[in-house]
PDB file of C-alpha atoms in Angstrom:
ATOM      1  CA  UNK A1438      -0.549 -28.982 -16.722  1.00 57.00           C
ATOM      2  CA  UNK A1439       2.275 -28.191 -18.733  1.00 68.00           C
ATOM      3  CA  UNK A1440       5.894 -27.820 -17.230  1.00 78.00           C
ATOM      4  CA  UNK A1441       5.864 -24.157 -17.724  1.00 84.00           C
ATOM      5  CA  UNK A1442       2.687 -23.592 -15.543  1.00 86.00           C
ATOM      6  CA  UNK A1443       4.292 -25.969 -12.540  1.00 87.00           C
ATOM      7  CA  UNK A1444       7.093 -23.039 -12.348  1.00 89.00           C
ATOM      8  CA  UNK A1445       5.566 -19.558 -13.197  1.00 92.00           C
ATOM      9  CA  UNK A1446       2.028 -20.117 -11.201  1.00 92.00           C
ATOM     10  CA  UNK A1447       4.015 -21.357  -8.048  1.00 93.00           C
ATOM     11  CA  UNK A1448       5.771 -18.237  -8.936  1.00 94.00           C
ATOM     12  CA  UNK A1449       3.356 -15.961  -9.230  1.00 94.00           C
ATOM     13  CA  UNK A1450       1.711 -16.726  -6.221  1.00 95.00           C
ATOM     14  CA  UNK A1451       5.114 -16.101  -4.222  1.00 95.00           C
ATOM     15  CA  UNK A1452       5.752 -12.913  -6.117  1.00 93.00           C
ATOM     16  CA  UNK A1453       1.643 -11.488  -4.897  1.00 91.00           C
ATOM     17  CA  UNK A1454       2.637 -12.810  -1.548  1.00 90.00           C
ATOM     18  CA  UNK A1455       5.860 -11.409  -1.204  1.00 90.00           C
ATOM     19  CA  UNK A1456       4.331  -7.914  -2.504  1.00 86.00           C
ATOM     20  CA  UNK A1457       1.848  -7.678   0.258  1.00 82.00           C
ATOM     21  CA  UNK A1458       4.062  -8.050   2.456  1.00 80.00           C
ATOM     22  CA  UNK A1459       6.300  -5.334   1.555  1.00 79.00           C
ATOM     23  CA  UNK A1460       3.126  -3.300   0.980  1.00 70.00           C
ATOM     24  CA  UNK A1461       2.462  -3.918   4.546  1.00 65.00           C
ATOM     25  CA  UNK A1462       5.557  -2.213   5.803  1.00 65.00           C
ATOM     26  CA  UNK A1463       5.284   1.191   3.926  1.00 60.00           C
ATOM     27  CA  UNK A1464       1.792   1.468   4.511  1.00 66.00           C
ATOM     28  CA  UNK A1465       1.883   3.228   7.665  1.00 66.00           C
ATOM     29  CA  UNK A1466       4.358   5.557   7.424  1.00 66.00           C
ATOM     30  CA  UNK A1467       2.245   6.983   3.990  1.00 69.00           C
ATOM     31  CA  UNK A1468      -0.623   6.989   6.298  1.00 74.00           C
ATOM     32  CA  UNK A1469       0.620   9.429   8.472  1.00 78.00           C
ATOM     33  CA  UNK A1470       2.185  11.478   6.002  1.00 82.00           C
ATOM     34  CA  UNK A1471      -0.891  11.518   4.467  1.00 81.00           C
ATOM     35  CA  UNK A1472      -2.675  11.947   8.110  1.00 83.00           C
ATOM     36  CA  UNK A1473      -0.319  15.030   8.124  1.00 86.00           C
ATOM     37  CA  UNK A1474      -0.845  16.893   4.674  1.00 87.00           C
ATOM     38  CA  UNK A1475      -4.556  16.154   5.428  1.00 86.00           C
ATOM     39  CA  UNK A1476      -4.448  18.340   8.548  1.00 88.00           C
ATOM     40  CA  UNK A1477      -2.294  20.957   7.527  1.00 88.00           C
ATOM     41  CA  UNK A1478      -5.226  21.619   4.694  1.00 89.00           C
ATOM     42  CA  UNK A1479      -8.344  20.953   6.930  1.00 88.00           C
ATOM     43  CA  UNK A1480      -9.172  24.185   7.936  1.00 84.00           C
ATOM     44  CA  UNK A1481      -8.927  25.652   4.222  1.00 84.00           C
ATOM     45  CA  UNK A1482     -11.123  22.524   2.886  1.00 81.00           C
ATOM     46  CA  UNK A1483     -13.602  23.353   5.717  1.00 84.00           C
ATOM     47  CA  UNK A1484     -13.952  27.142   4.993  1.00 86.00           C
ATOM     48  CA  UNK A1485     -13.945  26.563   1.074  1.00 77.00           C
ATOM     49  CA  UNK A1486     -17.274  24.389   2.386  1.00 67.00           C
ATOM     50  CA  UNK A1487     -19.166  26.695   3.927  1.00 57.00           C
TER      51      UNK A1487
END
């Protein structure tokens, strides 16, 4: 391995980590916004179906 790979794939690994993490905590509040918008154009989406 060459020095440059014992720092950025140590790195890189943190960085992924670190991202799913903070994925993690906005997650749910886009799911219920989405929850919401999603509901507020049900009934439309149903009678566009029919």
């Amino acid at each position: 391995m060459q020095p440059t790979g014992l720092v950025s794939i140590p790195f890189g690994y943190l960085t992924g980590w670190l991202g799913s993490r903070w994925d993690r905590r906005l997650r749910p509040v886009a799911g219920r916004e989405n929850r919401r918008l999603y509901e507020e154009s049900e009934a439309r989406l149903l009678a566009a179906a029919e």
